[in-house]
Coordinates of C-alpha atoms in Angstrom, one line a residue:
M176 CA -85.8 -99.4 -26.3
E177 CA -86.0 -98.5 -22.6
S178 CA -82.5 -99.7 -21.9
E179 CA -81.2 -97.6 -24.9
N180 CA -82.7 -94.5 -23.4
E181 CA -81.1 -95.2 -20.1
D182 CA -77.7 -95.5 -21.8
E183 CA -78.2 -92.2 -23.6
E184 CA -78.6 -90.4 -20.3
Y185 CA -74.9 -90.8 -19.7
L186 CA -74.2 -88.9 -22.9
L187 CA -76.3 -85.9 -21.7
P188 CA -75.0 -82.9 -19.6
Q189 CA -73.6 -83.6 -16.2
K190 CA -76.8 -82.6 -14.3
R191 CA -78.6 -85.6 -15.8
L192 CA -75.9 -87.9 -14.6
R193 CA -75.8 -86.4 -11.1
K194 CA -79.5 -87.4 -10.6
R195 CA -78.6 -91.0 -11.1
T196 CA -75.7 -90.9 -8.6
S197 CA -76.4 -90.7 -4.9
S198 CA -74.3 -88.5 -2.6
A199 CA -73.5 -91.5 -0.5
A200 CA -72.1 -93.4 -3.5
L201 CA -69.9 -90.4 -4.3
R202 CA -68.6 -90.2 -0.8
S203 CA -67.9 -94.0 -0.8
S204 CA -66.1 -93.7 -4.1
L205 CA -64.0 -90.8 -3.0
S206 CA -63.0 -92.6 0.2
T207 CA -61.9 -95.7 -1.8
V208 CA -59.8 -93.5 -4.1
Q209 CA -58.1 -91.8 -1.2
D210 CA -57.4 -95.1 0.5
E211 CA -55.9 -96.5 -2.7
A212 CA -53.8 -93.4 -3.2
F213 CA -52.4 -93.7 0.4
L214 CA -51.5 -97.3 -0.1
S215 CA -49.9 -96.6 -3.5
M216 CA -47.8 -93.8 -2.0
E217 CA -46.5 -96.2 0.7
N218 CA -45.5 -98.8 -2.0
Y219 CA -44.1 -96.0 -4.1
S220 CA -41.6 -95.0 -1.3
L221 CA -40.6 -98.6 -0.6
S222 CA -39.7 -99.1 -4.3
F223 CA -37.0 -96.3 -4.5
K224 CA -34.3 -98.8 -3.5
D225 CA -35.0 -100.6 -6.8
I226 CA -34.1 -97.7 -9.0
S227 CA -31.5 -98.8 -11.6
F228 CA -29.6 -95.9 -13.2
P229 CA -26.2 -95.7 -14.9
V230 CA -23.3 -94.3 -12.8
G231 CA -21.0 -91.5 -13.9
R232 CA -23.6 -89.7 -15.9
I233 CA -24.8 -86.1 -15.7
L234 CA -27.8 -87.2 -13.6
S235 CA -27.5 -89.6 -10.7
S236 CA -29.9 -92.2 -9.2
S237 CA -30.6 -89.7 -6.4
N238 CA -31.8 -87.1 -8.9
I239 CA -34.1 -89.7 -10.4
Q240 CA -35.4 -90.6 -7.0
E241 CA -36.2 -86.9 -6.4
M242 CA -38.2 -86.8 -9.6
F243 CA -40.2 -89.8 -8.4
E244 CA -40.6 -88.3 -4.9
A245 CA -42.0 -85.1 -6.6
R246 CA -44.5 -87.3 -8.4
A247 CA -43.1 -86.0 -11.7
L248 CA -41.9 -89.3 -13.1
P249 CA -44.7 -91.7 -13.7
R250 CA -44.8 -94.5 -11.0
H251 CA -45.0 -97.2 -13.6
L252 CA -41.3 -96.5 -14.4
L253 CA -40.2 -97.6 -11.0
D254 CA -39.5 -101.1 -12.2
K255 CA -37.6 -100.1 -15.2
K256 CA -33.8 -100.0 -15.8
W257 CA -32.4 -96.7 -17.1
E258 CA -29.8 -96.8 -19.9
T259 CA -27.7 -94.0 -21.5
V260 CA -28.8 -94.2 -25.2
F261 CA -27.0 -91.1 -26.3
S262 CA -24.1 -89.1 -24.9
T263 CA -22.1 -86.5 -26.6
E264 CA -19.2 -87.5 -24.4
R265 CA -19.4 -91.1 -25.6
D266 CA -21.0 -90.8 -29.1
G267 CA -19.9 -87.4 -30.3
T268 CA -22.0 -84.4 -31.3
S269 CA -23.6 -85.7 -34.6
F270 CA -27.3 -85.0 -34.8
Y271 CA -27.6 -88.1 -37.1
T272 CA -26.1 -90.3 -34.3
F273 CA -28.6 -88.8 -31.9
M274 CA -31.5 -89.7 -34.2
K275 CA -30.2 -93.2 -34.8
N276 CA -29.7 -93.9 -31.1
V277 CA -33.1 -92.6 -29.9
V278 CA -35.3 -93.8 -32.8
S279 CA -38.7 -94.9 -31.6
L280 CA -37.6 -94.8 -27.9
S281 CA -40.0 -93.5 -25.3
P282 CA -40.0 -92.3 -22.7
T283 CA -36.7 -90.4 -22.5
I284 CA -34.9 -88.0 -20.3
V285 CA -32.8 -85.4 -22.1
V286 CA -30.3 -83.5 -20.0
G287 CA -27.6 -81.0 -20.7
Q288 CA -24.7 -79.7 -18.6
T289 CA -23.4 -76.2 -19.4
T290 CA -19.8 -75.1 -19.2
N291 CA -20.7 -73.4 -16.0
G292 CA -21.7 -76.7 -14.5
E293 CA -25.4 -76.0 -14.5
I294 CA -27.9 -78.8 -15.4
L295 CA -31.2 -78.6 -17.2
G296 CA -33.4 -81.0 -19.1
G297 CA -36.8 -82.5 -19.6
F298 CA -38.8 -85.8 -19.5
A299 CA -40.5 -86.6 -22.8
D300 CA -43.2 -89.3 -22.9
C301 CA -43.3 -89.6 -26.7
P302 CA -40.5 -90.6 -29.1
W303 CA -38.3 -87.9 -30.7
V304 CA -37.5 -89.8 -33.9
K305 CA -39.0 -92.4 -36.2
Q306 CA -37.5 -94.4 -39.2
R307 CA -38.5 -93.3 -42.7
P308 CA -40.7 -95.9 -44.4
K309 CA -38.7 -98.2 -46.7
C310 CA -35.6 -96.2 -46.1
N311 CA -32.6 -96.6 -43.8
D312 CA -32.9 -93.0 -42.6
F313 CA -34.7 -91.1 -39.8
E314 CA -37.1 -88.2 -39.4
A315 CA -38.9 -86.3 -36.7
Y316 CA -41.5 -88.4 -35.0
Q317 CA -44.1 -85.6 -35.7
N318 CA -43.8 -82.3 -37.5
G319 CA -44.0 -79.3 -35.2
F320 CA -44.7 -79.5 -31.5
Y321 CA -46.4 -82.5 -30.0
G322 CA -46.2 -84.6 -26.8
S323 CA -47.9 -85.8 -23.7
G324 CA -49.1 -84.1 -20.6
R325 CA -46.7 -86.3 -18.6
S326 CA -43.8 -84.3 -19.9
F327 CA -41.9 -81.9 -17.6
L328 CA -38.8 -79.7 -17.4
F329 CA -36.3 -79.8 -14.6
E330 CA -33.2 -78.2 -13.3
V331 CA -30.6 -79.3 -10.8
V332 CA -30.0 -76.4 -8.5
D333 CA -28.7 -75.2 -5.2
R334 CA -31.9 -73.7 -3.7
K335 CA -29.9 -71.2 -1.6
R336 CA -28.6 -69.6 -4.8
L337 CA -32.1 -69.1 -6.4
P338 CA -33.4 -65.6 -6.6
Q339 CA -34.7 -64.3 -3.2
K340 CA -38.4 -64.2 -4.0
T341 CA -41.3 -66.6 -3.7
V342 CA -40.5 -69.7 -5.9
R343 CA -43.3 -71.3 -7.8
D344 CA -43.2 -75.0 -7.3
H345 CA -45.5 -77.7 -8.4
Q346 CA -46.9 -80.7 -6.6
L347 CA -48.3 -83.7 -8.6
S348 CA -50.6 -86.3 -7.4
Y349 CA -52.2 -89.3 -9.0
D350 CA -55.9 -89.8 -9.6
S351 CA -57.6 -93.3 -9.4
S352 CA -56.6 -94.1 -13.0
G353 CA -52.9 -93.3 -12.4
H354 CA -52.9 -90.0 -14.3
F355 CA -51.5 -86.8 -12.9
S356 CA -53.3 -83.9 -11.4
C357 CA -51.3 -80.7 -10.9
Q358 CA -51.5 -78.1 -8.3
N359 CA -49.4 -75.0 -7.9
S360 CA -47.9 -74.2 -4.5
S361 CA -45.2 -72.0 -3.3
L362 CA -42.1 -72.2 -1.2
D363 CA -41.3 -69.1 0.8
N364 CA -37.7 -68.0 1.6
A365 CA -37.7 -69.7 5.0
S366 CA -38.7 -73.0 3.4
M367 CA -36.1 -72.5 0.7
N368 CA -33.3 -72.2 3.3
A369 CA -34.2 -75.6 4.7
F370 CA -32.7 -77.2 1.6
D371 CA -28.9 -77.7 1.4
G372 CA -26.9 -78.5 -1.7
P373 CA -28.1 -79.4 -5.2
T374 CA -31.7 -80.6 -5.7
V375 CA -34.0 -81.3 -8.6
N376 CA -36.7 -78.6 -9.3
T377 CA -39.4 -79.9 -11.7
F378 CA -41.9 -77.9 -13.9
P379 CA -44.8 -80.1 -15.0
W380 CA -47.1 -79.3 -17.9
T381 CA -49.5 -76.4 -17.1
G382 CA -52.1 -77.1 -19.8
A383 CA -51.5 -73.7 -21.3
N384 CA -50.5 -75.1 -24.7
N385 CA -49.3 -78.3 -26.4
F386 CA -45.7 -77.3 -27.0
M387 CA -44.2 -80.2 -25.1
Q388 CA -41.5 -81.4 -27.5
L389 CA -40.0 -80.6 -30.9
C390 CA -37.5 -82.4 -33.1
D391 CA -36.5 -80.3 -36.1
P392 CA -33.8 -81.9 -38.2
Q393 CA -34.2 -79.3 -40.9
L394 CA -33.4 -76.4 -38.6
G395 CA -31.2 -78.6 -36.5
R396 CA -32.6 -78.5 -33.0
I397 CA -34.5 -80.3 -30.3
A398 CA -36.6 -78.4 -27.8
M399 CA -39.2 -78.6 -25.0
G400 CA -41.7 -76.0 -24.0
G401 CA -42.7 -72.8 -25.7
G402 CA -44.8 -69.6 -25.6
D403 CA -43.9 -65.9 -25.9
G404 CA -41.3 -66.8 -28.5
E405 CA -39.0 -68.7 -26.2
F406 CA -38.3 -72.4 -25.6
G407 CA -38.2 -74.0 -22.1
F408 CA -34.9 -75.3 -23.5
C409 CA -33.5 -75.8 -26.9
F410 CA -30.3 -77.6 -28.0
D411 CA -28.8 -77.0 -31.4
D412 CA -27.9 -79.9 -33.8
S413 CA -24.2 -79.8 -32.8
F414 CA -25.2 -80.1 -29.1
E415 CA -22.8 -77.3 -28.4
I416 CA -25.1 -74.3 -27.9
G417 CA -28.4 -74.2 -26.0
S418 CA -31.0 -71.7 -24.9
S419 CA -33.6 -71.5 -22.2
G420 CA -36.4 -69.1 -21.4
A421 CA -39.6 -68.7 -19.4
C422 CA -42.3 -70.7 -21.1
D423 CA -46.1 -71.1 -20.7
T424 CA -46.0 -74.8 -21.4
F425 CA -44.3 -75.8 -18.1
G426 CA -44.7 -72.6 -16.1
N427 CA -41.0 -72.0 -15.5
W428 CA -40.9 -68.2 -14.8
R429 CA -37.2 -67.8 -15.6
P430 CA -34.5 -69.5 -17.7
L431 CA -33.4 -72.8 -16.2
V432 CA -29.7 -71.9 -16.4
S433 CA -27.7 -68.7 -16.6
S434 CA -26.2 -67.3 -19.8
T435 CA -22.6 -67.9 -20.9
L436 CA -23.2 -66.3 -24.3
N437 CA -24.5 -62.9 -25.2
N438 CA -27.5 -62.8 -27.6
Q439 CA -25.8 -60.6 -30.2
S440 CA -23.1 -63.2 -30.8
I441 CA -25.7 -65.6 -32.1
G442 CA -28.0 -63.2 -33.8
S443 CA -30.8 -63.2 -31.3
Q444 CA -31.1 -59.7 -30.1
D445 CA -34.8 -59.8 -29.5
M446 CA -34.9 -62.8 -27.1
S447 CA -34.6 -62.3 -23.4
G448 CA -33.7 -65.9 -22.4
S449 CA -30.3 -67.3 -21.6
F450 CA -27.8 -68.7 -24.1
F451 CA -25.1 -71.0 -23.1
Y452 CA -22.4 -73.5 -24.2
L453 CA -23.1 -77.1 -23.6
L454 CA -20.3 -79.3 -22.1
N455 CA -22.2 -82.6 -22.4
V456 CA -25.7 -83.9 -23.3
D457 CA -27.2 -87.2 -22.2
V458 CA -30.3 -89.0 -23.2
Y459 CA -31.6 -91.8 -21.0
S460 CA -34.4 -94.3 -21.8
V461 CA -35.8 -97.3 -19.9
T462 CA -36.1 -101.1 -20.4
I463 CA -38.1 -103.6 -18.4
M464 CA -36.0 -105.2 -15.6

């Protein structure tokens, strides 16, 4: 009975647990975690040369490396080979083909390029589609929004062309169990000007809501991020028109790309996000090397 009572103490409020843990033990544990994190970061950097990514796609291996360097992509994906599982350029614009090609796959990167040449997308840690039971057909993996906190949005931008204001950026680090912790930081204009050319800007999950990803075959769309009536991004079922807006889920304070369509032309007068034509859409997934 005595041992059962001792076990129960760990189920009580934190102050009871603290009494059983010495400050010296806590300091020792923290030091061990910091040492392991430092070593894992060294190994992390050395592994970038092993990134395997298809050539001639919307994204490049250097874009993927930037996502790893930003601690946005999970480190366990470093030893994986990326493959293009769906491309409108190669496979056409059928939503059914998209569903067939990505069924049960996770994780995936969905990326779109607009007719202006701008690039946006997201990393989804859960499948988009599942096969219907006892039927050679497909359906959304889950109804409504769902997903994992590992999800994030991204844009490929020239930082010198971003609005002249403080840019919210995010830095991710790993805890001892390999999960993310997220901290907001900022880049001032002087720091912004230190970057030349296109670079990947990532927006990790903020914890504000669970609107990580959505696959809606009935309304014909896939989307990531939400809040205040706008998606972080949304592609229609023809993969020809997309939208992007500021969203609480990932903390992007503006649309990820500029508009090439006016809202009235698609019947969305009340939305303040951007609407655009898509030139191409790619979906990448990974296999074990």
